[in-house]
Coordinates of C-alpha atoms in Angstrom, one line a residue:
Chain A
X1 CA -114.3 436.3 63.4
X2 CA -113.7 440.0 62.3
X3 CA -113.8 443.3 64.6
X4 CA -116.9 444.9 64.2
X5 CA -115.3 448.0 66.0
X6 CA -111.8 448.6 67.1
X7 CA -110.5 451.2 69.4
X8 CA -106.6 451.6 69.5
X9 CA -105.6 454.0 72.4
X10 CA -108.5 456.1 71.9
X11 CA -108.8 459.1 74.1
X12 CA -111.6 462.0 74.1
X13 CA -110.3 464.7 76.3
X14 CA -112.7 467.9 76.9
X15 CA -111.7 471.2 78.1
X16 CA -108.2 473.1 77.9
X17 CA -105.1 470.9 77.1
X18 CA -103.6 472.2 80.1
X19 CA -106.5 470.7 82.6
X20 CA -108.4 468.5 80.3
X21 CA -111.3 466.3 81.8
X22 CA -110.2 463.0 80.6
X23 CA -113.8 461.3 79.7
X24 CA -112.1 458.7 77.6
X25 CA -108.6 457.7 78.2
X26 CA -106.5 455.8 76.1
X27 CA -108.8 452.6 75.6
X28 CA -108.2 449.8 73.5
X29 CA -111.2 447.6 72.6
X30 CA -112.2 444.9 70.3
X31 CA -116.0 444.1 69.7
X32 CA -116.6 440.9 67.7
X33 CA -118.7 440.9 65.1
X34 CA -122.3 439.9 66.0
X35 CA -121.7 439.6 69.7
X36 CA -123.7 441.5 72.3
X37 CA -121.3 443.8 73.9
X38 CA -121.8 445.7 76.8
X39 CA -120.0 448.9 78.2
X40 CA -120.5 448.9 82.0
X41 CA -119.8 451.4 84.4
X42 CA -120.9 454.4 86.9
X43 CA -121.8 457.4 85.5
X44 CA -119.3 459.4 84.3
X45 CA -117.0 456.7 83.7
X46 CA -116.3 457.2 79.9
X47 CA -119.0 454.6 78.5
X48 CA -121.3 456.9 77.2
X49 CA -118.6 458.9 75.1
X50 CA -117.0 455.6 74.0
X51 CA -120.7 454.9 72.4
X52 CA -120.8 458.4 71.1
X53 CA -117.1 458.0 69.6
X54 CA -118.4 455.0 67.8
X55 CA -121.7 456.8 66.4
X56 CA -119.3 460.0 65.1
X57 CA -121.2 462.6 67.7
X58 CA -117.8 462.8 69.5
X59 CA -114.4 463.2 67.7
X60 CA -111.3 461.2 69.5
X61 CA -108.8 463.7 70.5
X62 CA -106.3 460.5 70.0
X63 CA -105.9 457.1 68.6
X64 CA -107.9 455.4 66.2
X65 CA -111.4 454.1 65.8
X66 CA -112.0 451.4 63.0
X67 CA -115.3 450.2 62.2
X68 CA -115.2 446.8 60.0
X69 CA -111.4 447.5 59.7
X70 CA -112.0 451.2 58.3
X71 CA -110.7 454.2 60.1
X72 CA -113.9 456.5 60.6
X73 CA -111.8 459.4 61.8
X74 CA -112.7 461.4 59.0
X75 CA -116.5 460.1 58.5
X76 CA -119.5 461.7 59.9
X77 CA -122.2 460.0 61.6
X78 CA -124.6 460.0 58.7
X79 CA -122.4 458.0 56.5
X80 CA -121.5 455.4 59.1
X81 CA -123.9 452.4 59.0
X82 CA -124.1 452.3 62.6
X83 CA -127.5 453.2 64.4
X84 CA -128.3 454.4 67.7
X85 CA -131.4 453.9 70.4
X86 CA -131.1 456.9 72.1
X87 CA -131.2 457.1 75.9
X88 CA -134.3 459.6 75.8
X89 CA -135.6 457.6 72.5
X90 CA -135.2 461.1 70.1
X91 CA -138.5 460.3 68.7
X92 CA -139.8 463.0 66.3
X93 CA -142.5 464.4 67.9
X94 CA -144.1 465.9 64.7
X95 CA -144.2 462.7 62.9
X96 CA -146.2 459.8 63.5
X97 CA -144.7 456.5 64.5
X98 CA -144.5 455.1 60.6
X99 CA -142.7 458.0 59.5
X100 CA -140.4 457.9 62.5
X101 CA -139.6 454.7 61.5
X102 CA -139.2 455.2 57.9
X103 CA -137.1 458.1 58.3
X104 CA -133.8 456.6 57.8
X105 CA -135.2 455.3 54.6
X106 CA -136.8 458.7 53.7
X107 CA -133.5 460.6 53.8
X108 CA -132.0 458.0 51.5
X109 CA -134.6 458.6 48.9
X110 CA -136.6 455.5 49.2
X111 CA -140.3 455.6 47.9
X112 CA -143.1 455.9 50.3
X113 CA -144.7 452.8 49.3
X114 CA -141.2 450.8 50.2
X115 CA -140.7 452.7 53.3
X116 CA -144.1 452.3 54.7
X117 CA -144.1 448.5 54.0
X118 CA -140.7 448.2 55.6
X119 CA -141.8 450.5 58.3
X120 CA -144.4 448.1 59.1
X121 CA -142.3 445.0 59.1
X122 CA -140.0 446.8 61.4
X123 CA -143.3 447.6 63.7
X124 CA -144.1 443.8 63.2
X125 CA -140.6 442.9 64.3
X126 CA -141.0 444.8 67.7
X127 CA -144.5 443.6 68.2
X128 CA -146.1 447.2 67.2
X129 CA -148.1 446.2 64.4
X130 CA -151.2 448.9 63.9
X131 CA -149.7 451.7 65.9
X132 CA -148.2 453.3 62.5
X133 CA -150.5 456.2 62.8
X134 CA -150.0 457.3 66.4
X135 CA -147.7 460.4 67.4
X136 CA -145.0 459.2 70.0
X137 CA -146.9 461.4 72.5
X138 CA -149.8 458.9 72.3
X139 CA -147.4 456.0 73.5
X140 CA -146.1 454.3 76.6
X141 CA -142.6 454.6 77.6
X142 CA -142.1 450.7 76.8
X143 CA -143.9 451.5 73.3
X144 CA -141.6 454.4 72.5
X145 CA -138.5 452.2 73.4
X146 CA -139.8 450.0 70.6
X147 CA -140.3 452.4 68.0
X148 CA -136.8 454.1 68.7
X149 CA -135.6 450.1 68.3
X150 CA -137.5 449.8 65.1
X151 CA -136.2 453.1 63.7
X152 CA -132.6 452.1 64.8
X153 CA -133.1 449.0 62.7
X154 CA -134.7 449.9 59.7
X155 CA -131.5 450.9 57.9
X156 CA -130.1 447.3 58.3
X157 CA -127.4 448.9 60.6
X158 CA -123.6 447.0 60.7
X159 CA -123.5 447.9 64.5
X160 CA -126.3 448.7 66.8
X161 CA -125.7 450.9 69.7
X162 CA -128.0 451.2 72.7
X163 CA -127.6 454.1 75.4
X164 CA -129.2 452.8 78.5
X165 CA -132.2 452.0 76.6
X166 CA -134.1 450.3 79.5
X167 CA -133.0 453.2 82.0
X168 CA -136.6 454.9 81.9
X169 CA -138.8 451.6 82.2
X170 CA -140.0 449.9 85.4
X171 CA -138.5 446.8 86.7
X172 CA -141.0 444.3 84.9
X173 CA -141.1 445.9 81.6
X174 CA -137.1 446.2 81.7
X175 CA -136.7 442.4 82.4
X176 CA -139.3 441.5 79.6
X177 CA -137.2 444.0 77.2
X178 CA -133.9 442.5 78.4
X179 CA -135.2 439.1 77.0
X180 CA -136.7 440.6 74.3
X181 CA -133.4 442.5 73.1
X182 CA -131.2 439.4 73.6
X183 CA -133.8 437.4 71.4
X184 CA -133.9 440.1 68.6
X185 CA -130.0 440.3 68.6
X186 CA -129.4 436.4 68.0
X187 CA -132.1 436.6 65.3
X188 CA -130.6 439.3 63.3
X189 CA -126.9 438.7 64.3
X190 CA -126.2 442.5 64.0
X191 CA -123.6 443.6 66.6
X192 CA -124.9 445.3 69.6
X193 CA -123.1 447.5 71.9
X194 CA -124.9 448.1 75.1
X195 CA -124.2 450.9 77.3
X196 CA -125.5 450.3 80.8
X197 CA -124.9 451.4 84.6
X198 CA -126.7 448.2 85.7
X199 CA -124.4 445.3 86.3
X200 CA -127.2 442.8 86.6
X201 CA -128.3 443.9 82.9
X202 CA -124.8 443.7 81.7
X203 CA -124.4 440.2 83.3
X204 CA -127.5 438.8 82.1
X205 CA -127.3 439.9 78.4
X206 CA -124.2 440.3 77.2
X207 CA -121.7 437.9 75.4
X208 CA -118.9 440.1 76.6
X209 CA -118.6 443.4 78.6
X210 CA -116.2 445.9 79.5
X211 CA -116.0 447.6 82.9
X212 CA -115.5 451.4 82.7
X213 CA -113.8 453.5 85.7
X214 CA -112.6 457.1 85.2
X215 CA -112.5 456.8 81.2
X216 CA -110.4 453.7 81.4
X217 CA -111.3 450.1 80.9
X218 CA -111.0 448.2 84.2
X219 CA -111.6 444.7 82.9
X220 CA -112.9 443.1 79.8
X221 CA -114.3 439.7 79.5
X222 CA -117.0 437.5 79.3
X223 CA -119.7 438.1 82.2
X224 CA -119.0 434.8 84.1
X225 CA -115.1 435.5 83.9
X226 CA -115.4 439.3 85.0
X227 CA -117.7 438.0 87.9
X228 CA -115.4 435.2 89.1
X229 CA -112.2 436.8 88.6
X230 CA -112.3 440.6 88.7
X231 CA -108.8 442.3 88.5
X232 CA -109.5 445.1 90.6
X233 CA -111.2 446.3 93.9
X234 CA -113.4 448.6 91.3
X235 CA -114.6 445.9 89.6
X236 CA -115.2 443.8 92.5
X237 CA -117.1 446.2 93.9
X238 CA -119.0 447.3 90.9
X239 CA -119.8 444.0 89.5
X240 CA -121.9 442.0 92.3
X241 CA -120.7 444.2 95.2
X242 CA -118.3 441.8 96.2
X243 CA -116.3 441.8 99.4
X244 CA -113.1 443.4 98.8
X245 CA -110.5 442.4 101.4
X246 CA -107.2 444.0 102.0
X247 CA -104.0 441.6 102.1
X248 CA -104.2 441.3 106.0
X249 CA -107.7 440.1 106.0
X250 CA -107.0 437.7 102.9
X251 CA -104.2 436.6 105.1
X252 CA -106.6 436.0 108.1
X253 CA -109.0 434.4 105.8
X254 CA -106.3 431.9 104.8
X255 CA -105.2 433.4 101.7
X256 CA -102.0 435.2 100.4
X257 CA -100.8 438.6 101.5
X258 CA -102.8 439.9 98.4
X259 CA -106.2 441.9 97.8
X260 CA -108.8 439.4 97.2
X261 CA -112.4 439.3 96.3
X262 CA -115.0 437.0 98.1
X263 CA -118.7 436.8 96.9
X264 CA -121.2 437.7 99.9
X265 CA -123.1 434.5 98.6
X266 CA -120.1 432.0 98.8
X267 CA -120.0 432.9 102.5
X268 CA -122.1 430.7 104.9
X269 CA -123.2 431.7 108.2
X270 CA -122.9 429.3 111.0
X271 CA -122.7 429.4 114.4
X272 CA -120.4 431.0 116.4
X273 CA -118.5 428.5 118.3
X274 CA -116.1 426.5 117.0
X275 CA -115.1 428.3 113.9
X276 CA -112.0 430.2 112.9
X277 CA -114.1 433.5 111.7
X278 CA -116.3 434.7 114.0
X279 CA -117.8 438.4 114.0
X280 CA -120.7 440.8 115.2
X281 CA -123.6 441.3 113.1
X282 CA -124.0 445.0 112.7
X283 CA -126.4 445.3 110.1
X284 CA -129.1 443.3 108.4
X285 CA -130.8 444.4 104.9
X286 CA -133.8 442.4 103.9
X287 CA -133.7 441.3 100.0
X288 CA -136.7 439.5 99.7
X289 CA -134.9 436.4 98.2
X290 CA -132.8 436.5 101.3
X291 CA -131.3 438.9 103.8
X292 CA -127.7 440.7 103.3
X293 CA -125.9 440.6 106.7
X294 CA -122.9 442.9 107.7
X295 CA -120.7 441.4 109.8
X296 CA -117.9 443.0 111.5
X297 CA -114.8 440.9 111.5
X298 CA -111.1 441.5 112.5
X299 CA -112.1 445.5 112.2
X300 CA -113.5 444.6 108.6
X301 CA -116.9 444.7 107.4
X302 CA -117.7 441.7 105.4
X303 CA -121.1 441.3 103.6
X304 CA -122.6 437.8 103.6
X305 CA -125.9 436.5 101.7
X306 CA -128.5 434.5 103.7
X307 CA -130.6 432.8 101.6
X308 CA -134.3 433.0 102.8
X309 CA -135.4 430.4 104.9
X310 CA -132.7 430.2 107.2
X311 CA -133.1 432.0 110.8
X312 CA -131.7 435.5 110.7
X313 CA -129.7 436.5 113.5
X314 CA -130.2 439.8 115.6
X315 CA -128.1 442.8 115.2
X316 CA -125.1 442.5 117.8
X317 CA -125.2 438.7 117.6
X318 CA -122.1 436.7 117.2
X319 CA -121.9 434.6 114.0
X320 CA -119.6 432.3 112.5
X321 CA -118.7 432.2 108.7
X322 CA -117.5 429.8 106.7
X323 CA -116.3 429.5 103.1
X324 CA -114.9 427.4 100.1
X325 CA -111.2 428.2 100.1
X326 CA -111.5 428.2 95.9
X327 CA -114.0 431.2 96.2
X328 CA -111.2 433.7 97.6
X329 CA -110.1 435.4 94.3
X330 CA -106.9 437.0 94.7
X331 CA -106.7 440.1 92.2
X332 CA -104.0 440.2 90.3
X333 CA -104.7 444.0 89.0
X334 CA -104.1 445.3 92.8
X335 CA -100.4 445.4 93.9
Chain B
X1 CA -139.4 466.6 126.3
X2 CA -139.3 470.4 127.8
X3 CA -141.2 472.5 125.4
X4 CA -143.5 470.0 123.4
X5 CA -144.4 471.5 119.7
X6 CA -148.0 471.5 118.9
X7 CA -149.5 469.3 116.0
X8 CA -151.6 472.2 115.0
X9 CA -149.3 475.3 114.7
X10 CA -151.5 478.9 115.9
X11 CA -152.6 481.4 113.2
X12 CA -150.3 484.0 112.5
X13 CA -152.7 486.8 111.8
X14 CA -153.9 487.9 108.3
X15 CA -151.6 486.0 105.9
X16 CA -152.1 482.9 107.5
X17 CA -156.3 483.5 107.3
X18 CA -156.0 484.3 103.5
X19 CA -153.8 481.1 103.0
X20 CA -156.2 479.1 104.7
X21 CA -159.3 480.5 102.7
X22 CA -157.2 480.1 99.4
X23 CA -156.4 476.5 100.5
X24 CA -160.2 475.8 101.3
X25 CA -161.5 477.3 98.0
X26 CA -158.4 476.8 95.4
X27 CA -160.4 478.8 92.6
X28 CA -160.7 481.6 94.6
X29 CA -157.3 482.7 94.1
X30 CA -157.3 482.2 90.5
X31 CA -160.5 484.2 90.3
X32 CA -158.7 487.2 92.1
X33 CA -155.7 487.0 89.9
X34 CA -157.6 486.5 86.6
X35 CA -160.7 489.2 87.2
X36 CA -158.7 492.5 86.5
X37 CA -156.8 491.3 83.4
X38 CA -159.8 489.7 82.0
X39 CA -162.0 493.0 82.7
X40 CA -159.3 494.8 80.7
X41 CA -159.3 492.3 78.1
X42 CA -163.2 492.1 77.8
X43 CA -164.0 495.4 78.3
X44 CA -161.4 497.7 77.0
X45 CA -159.6 495.6 74.3
X46 CA -162.2 493.5 72.8
X47 CA -165.2 496.5 73.4
X48 CA -162.9 498.8 71.4
X49 CA -162.0 496.0 68.8
X50 CA -165.9 495.6 68.7
X51 CA -166.7 499.2 68.3
X52 CA -164.0 499.4 65.5
X53 CA -165.9 496.6 63.9
X54 CA -169.2 498.2 64.3
X55 CA -168.0 501.5 62.7
X56 CA -166.7 499.9 59.8
X57 CA -170.2 498.9 58.5
X58 CA -171.2 502.5 58.9
X59 CA -170.8 504.8 56.0
X60 CA -170.0 508.6 55.5
X61 CA -172.4 511.1 53.6
X62 CA -170.6 512.4 50.5
X63 CA -172.1 515.9 51.1
X64 CA -172.2 516.5 54.6
X65 CA -169.1 514.5 55.6
X66 CA -171.3 513.3 58.6
X67 CA -171.3 509.4 59.6
X68 CA -174.6 507.5 58.7
X69 CA -175.0 504.8 61.5
X70 CA -176.8 502.4 59.4
X71 CA -175.4 499.3 58.5
X72 CA -174.2 499.1 55.0
X73 CA -171.0 497.2 53.0
X74 CA -170.6 500.5 51.2
X75 CA -167.6 501.3 52.9
X76 CA -165.9 497.9 52.4
X77 CA -166.7 498.4 48.7
X78 CA -164.7 501.5 48.8
X79 CA -161.5 499.4 49.8
X80 CA -161.7 497.9 46.4
X81 CA -161.3 500.9 44.3
X82 CA -158.0 501.2 42.6
X83 CA -156.3 503.8 44.7
X84 CA -157.5 501.9 48.0
X85 CA -156.3 498.4 46.8
X86 CA -153.2 499.9 45.8
X87 CA -152.5 500.7 49.3
X88 CA -153.6 497.2 50.7
X89 CA -151.4 495.1 48.2
X90 CA -148.4 497.8 48.9
X91 CA -148.7 497.1 52.6
X92 CA -149.1 493.3 52.0
X93 CA -146.1 492.8 49.7
X94 CA -143.9 495.0 52.1
X95 CA -145.2 493.2 55.3
X96 CA -144.2 489.8 53.5
X97 CA -141.0 490.9 52.3
X98 CA -139.9 492.7 55.9
X99 CA -141.3 489.0 57.4
X100 CA -139.1 486.9 55.0
X101 CA -136.0 489.3 55.5
X102 CA -136.4 489.0 59.3
X103 CA -136.5 485.2 59.2
X104 CA -133.5 484.8 56.7
X105 CA -131.5 487.2 59.3
X106 CA -132.8 486.1 62.3
X107 CA -132.7 482.3 61.9
X108 CA -128.6 482.1 62.0
X109 CA -128.7 484.2 65.3
X110 CA -131.4 482.4 67.0
X111 CA -129.7 479.2 66.0
X112 CA -126.4 480.1 67.4
X113 CA -128.0 481.7 70.5
X114 CA -130.1 478.6 71.2
X115 CA -127.4 475.9 70.2
X116 CA -123.8 477.2 71.1
X117 CA -124.1 480.3 73.2
X118 CA -123.2 479.5 76.7
X119 CA -122.8 481.7 79.9
X120 CA -121.3 485.1 79.1
X121 CA -122.1 484.7 75.4
X122 CA -125.9 484.1 76.1
X123 CA -125.8 487.2 78.2
X124 CA -124.0 489.2 75.1
X125 CA -126.9 487.4 72.9
X126 CA -129.8 488.8 75.0
X127 CA -128.2 492.4 75.5
X128 CA -127.2 492.7 71.7
X129 CA -130.9 491.6 70.7
X130 CA -132.8 493.7 73.5
X131 CA -130.6 496.7 73.3
X132 CA -132.1 498.4 70.3
X133 CA -135.5 498.1 71.8
X134 CA -134.3 500.2 74.9
X135 CA -134.0 503.6 72.7
X136 CA -136.6 505.2 71.2
X137 CA -138.3 504.1 67.9
X138 CA -138.4 507.6 66.4
X139 CA -134.7 508.2 67.4
X140 CA -133.8 504.7 65.5
X141 CA -135.9 505.6 62.4
X142 CA -134.5 509.3 62.2
X143 CA -130.9 507.8 62.6
X144 CA -131.7 505.4 59.9
X145 CA -132.8 508.1 57.7
X146 CA -129.6 509.7 57.9
X147 CA -127.7 506.6 57.3
X148 CA -129.5 505.9 54.2
X149 CA -129.6 509.6 52.9
X150 CA -127.8 510.6 49.6
X151 CA -125.1 512.5 51.8
X152 CA -125.1 509.7 54.2
X153 CA -122.5 507.1 55.5
X154 CA -123.6 504.3 53.0
X155 CA -123.3 506.3 49.8
X156 CA -120.0 507.7 51.2
X157 CA -118.8 504.2 52.2
X158 CA -119.9 503.1 48.8
X159 CA -117.6 505.9 47.1
X160 CA -115.1 505.5 49.2
X161 CA -114.5 501.7 48.2
X162 CA -115.8 502.3 44.5
X163 CA -118.9 500.7 45.2
X164 CA -121.3 503.4 43.9
X165 CA -121.9 501.6 40.4
X166 CA -123.6 498.7 42.2
X167 CA -125.6 500.9 44.8
X168 CA -126.8 502.9 41.7
X169 CA -127.7 499.9 39.9
X170 CA -129.8 498.6 42.7
X171 CA -131.4 502.0 42.9
X172 CA -132.1 502.1 39.3
X173 CA -134.4 498.8 39.7
X174 CA -137.9 500.1 39.5
X175 CA -140.3 499.3 42.2
X176 CA -137.3 498.9 44.7
X177 CA -135.2 501.8 43.7
X178 CA -135.5 505.5 43.8
X179 CA -133.3 508.9 44.1
X180 CA -131.5 507.5 47.1
X181 CA -132.0 504.7 49.7
X182 CA -133.8 506.9 52.1
X183 CA -136.6 507.5 49.5
X184 CA -136.7 504.2 48.0
X185 CA -139.3 501.5 49.2
X186 CA -135.9 499.4 49.6
X187 CA -134.8 502.0 52.4
X188 CA -138.5 501.5 53.8
X189 CA -137.8 497.5 53.8
X190 CA -134.2 498.2 55.5
X191 CA -135.7 500.1 58.4
X192 CA -138.5 497.6 59.0
X193 CA -136.3 494.9 59.0
X194 CA -134.1 496.3 61.6
X195 CA -137.1 497.5 63.8
X196 CA -139.1 494.3 63.8
X197 CA -135.9 491.8 64.0
X198 CA -135.7 491.4 68.0
X199 CA -139.4 490.3 67.7
X200 CA -138.6 487.6 65.3
X201 CA -135.3 486.5 67.0
X202 CA -136.6 485.8 70.4
X203 CA -139.4 483.7 69.5
X204 CA -137.4 481.7 67.1
X205 CA -134.5 481.4 69.7
X206 CA -137.2 480.1 72.2
X207 CA -138.5 477.3 69.7
X208 CA -135.2 476.4 68.5
X209 CA -134.2 476.0 72.4
X210 CA -136.9 473.4 72.9
X211 CA -135.4 471.2 69.9
X212 CA -133.1 468.5 72.0
X213 CA -129.8 467.8 70.4
X214 CA -130.4 464.3 70.6
X215 CA -133.1 465.1 67.9
X216 CA -130.7 466.3 65.7
X217 CA -128.2 463.4 66.5
X218 CA -130.7 461.1 65.9
X219 CA -131.4 462.6 62.4
X220 CA -127.8 462.6 61.6
X221 CA -127.5 459.1 63.1
X222 CA -130.2 457.6 60.6
X223 CA -128.3 458.9 57.7
X224 CA -129.9 462.3 57.2
X225 CA -127.2 465.1 55.8
X226 CA -127.3 468.6 57.6
X227 CA -129.9 470.1 54.8
X228 CA -131.9 467.0 55.5
X229 CA -131.7 467.5 59.2
X230 CA -132.8 471.2 58.7
X231 CA -135.9 470.6 56.3
X232 CA -137.3 467.7 58.0
X233 CA -136.3 468.0 61.7
X234 CA -135.3 471.6 62.7
X235 CA -137.4 473.9 60.6
X236 CA -140.7 471.6 61.4
X237 CA -140.2 472.0 65.2
X238 CA -139.0 475.6 65.1
X239 CA -142.0 476.3 63.1
X240 CA -144.3 477.6 65.9
X241 CA -141.4 480.2 66.7
X242 CA -141.2 481.4 63.3
X243 CA -144.9 481.7 63.1
X244 CA -144.9 483.6 66.3
X245 CA -142.1 485.6 65.2
X246 CA -143.5 486.2 61.6
X247 CA -147.1 487.3 63.5
X248 CA -145.0 490.3 65.2
X249 CA -143.1 491.5 62.3
X250 CA -146.3 491.0 59.9
X251 CA -148.7 492.7 62.1
X252 CA -146.4 495.2 63.1
X253 CA -145.0 496.2 59.8
X254 CA -148.7 496.2 58.6
X255 CA -149.8 498.3 61.1
X256 CA -147.0 501.0 61.2
X257 CA -147.6 504.6 60.1
X258 CA -144.3 506.3 61.0
X259 CA -141.7 504.6 59.4
X260 CA -143.3 504.8 55.5
X261 CA -143.6 508.9 56.4
X262 CA -139.7 509.2 57.5
X263 CA -138.1 506.6 55.2
X264 CA -139.1 505.8 51.6
X265 CA -141.5 507.3 48.9
X266 CA -144.6 509.0 50.2
X267 CA -146.4 506.2 48.7
X268 CA -148.9 505.1 51.6
X269 CA -149.5 502.2 53.6
X270 CA -152.8 501.1 55.7
X271 CA -151.4 502.3 59.0
X272 CA -150.9 505.8 57.3
X273 CA -154.3 505.7 55.3
X274 CA -155.9 504.9 58.7
X275 CA -154.0 507.8 60.4
X276 CA -155.1 510.2 57.6
X277 CA -158.6 508.8 57.4
X278 CA -159.7 509.2 61.0
X279 CA -157.7 512.4 61.5
X280 CA -157.6 515.0 58.6
X281 CA -160.0 513.6 56.6
X282 CA -162.6 512.6 59.3
X283 CA -163.7 509.5 57.5
X284 CA -163.8 507.1 60.6
X285 CA -165.8 504.4 58.8
X286 CA -163.4 503.8 55.8
X287 CA -160.3 504.2 58.7
X288 CA -162.1 501.4 60.3
X289 CA -162.8 499.5 57.4
X290 CA -158.8 499.6 56.5
X291 CA -158.2 498.8 60.2
X292 CA -160.1 495.4 59.6
X293 CA -157.9 494.4 56.9
X294 CA -154.6 493.5 58.9
X295 CA -157.1 491.6 61.0
X296 CA -158.8 489.3 58.1
X297 CA -155.2 488.7 56.7
X298 CA -153.9 487.6 59.7
X299 CA -156.7 485.1 60.2
X300 CA -156.2 484.0 56.9
X301 CA -152.2 483.6 57.1
X302 CA -152.8 481.6 60.6
X303 CA -155.5 479.5 59.2
X304 CA -153.1 478.2 56.4
X305 CA -150.2 478.0 58.7
X306 CA -152.3 475.6 61.0
X307 CA -153.6 473.7 57.8
X308 CA -150.0 473.3 57.0
X309 CA -149.3 471.9 60.2
X310 CA -147.1 474.7 61.6
X311 CA -148.5 474.0 65.0
X312 CA -148.1 470.4 65.0
X313 CA -144.9 470.5 67.3
X314 CA -146.5 472.8 70.0

């Protein structure tokens, strides 16, 4: 498989050379053609800057970016066959939906009849038939999002970049759009690069994902691999809020003298008597589908997921914890 | 608890009573705030505009010079006499030229201020644009007369670098040139552009500032060149600001009666005609009719602008 996008030791520093802000710092990355790739990380971690490096709105201060094998160091955004769905959608307020969607064709000099027909096709693709005459201001947030998607797809881009496109939508709509985006991607076969800070979104949608932290990639892999085998404390905590165990606690839990990750859902809460691990309940967070218990144990706070239907202990109660030893994952990224 | 706080706090005099009053009757505050300016606008401003309109439908007795207070369109017909039509057309052409000149100069400045200037440079921009407005209009105009005069710095500098030929060639163009810059229509144009430029820059800058960067990026992202982005995104979105600025420059030029007297040929403009007709000539009806011309032209201009969709992005 060819690489749609390649980053070779790419950096983007801002500010003076003496004290640079390293938005992106030495990133190596390969995004396979036709894949759904997620860039996941907290705000300020460099994921959006990476996206803007692909679209050409940022220029790297170091390294090489290749799109389908071609070095794009010298290619301005309008010549990259890469389109973006912007976070704020950036629909043109003075044009109706049809002209917004047909914009990419208009600037290429396609005649009005052809581009109107194409715009209508794209609107049908995002289930907005008949909305062509409306102005963006007359649409709901979800509809604007679809128009932005249709507009970005009209040029048949080689890579579609999505910058937190679902961030402004409410939960229900967001889940529906996640499914639709996923279906659209597999239907069109276009490479999607998706930036998000929502780990649930990244895990459920991506074929592979990169976790960003402080301008660098902390881990890259399939969602299942990243979730099951986080390399570092940061990844373990950011993706799925795992229990990060210091070496001595790992030891107490029956593992080696190393940093380890233990998923809260892998911990079973039992009666306190006759188990090796017992602690005091310090907090309970009700989640609907269950409860998340905080248990103080050997001086460390450990989170355990209690499925709904099980009796919830009182705060201050002593409980036992049990788990399958295979669930204890030692992180090789930590020394 | 030692000192329990009450659920309802006691009233602390007049300020609290007024607050309560305005809270109970939300429209009262609006009425209090709006009445004085509305009275001013309604009575003083619109009233005098109406009086002006009324005067323009009267006529003057050619023998006695007394205003006849009966309705007639005779005075308006007078506007279409060759010499008066000349004044109107001259003013219109000058106003249009000044507006275009201001727009061309203002756009790059406004664009820089809106897109690139940050912090200190933004302050420098505002200061630079506003500073000329702090000094007297008359002082500026007379200063320009000296700058543009035959013995002035421009002629001197042109001679110094050997560009007199070009200056003389420009001054030789009929309709624009003249004896020197300070006695040519070109000189009048230059001074008008200088004096009204801030009124074009500021609304333009405000309009450009409201165009989000992501919109320009979206345009480039979809394959547009810089020129295409300018034509299809920046200009339409900035249009309300350009129109607002052009209303200033256009109407200010049309109404001005001082600059054409000091700089340029002594050919009359509408403002000067109004000034002379109501003063020395004592022909108030014709002065009023002349004064209605800029109002009508502005209304036509705004109607066309609206038709062309200049305010769609508002």
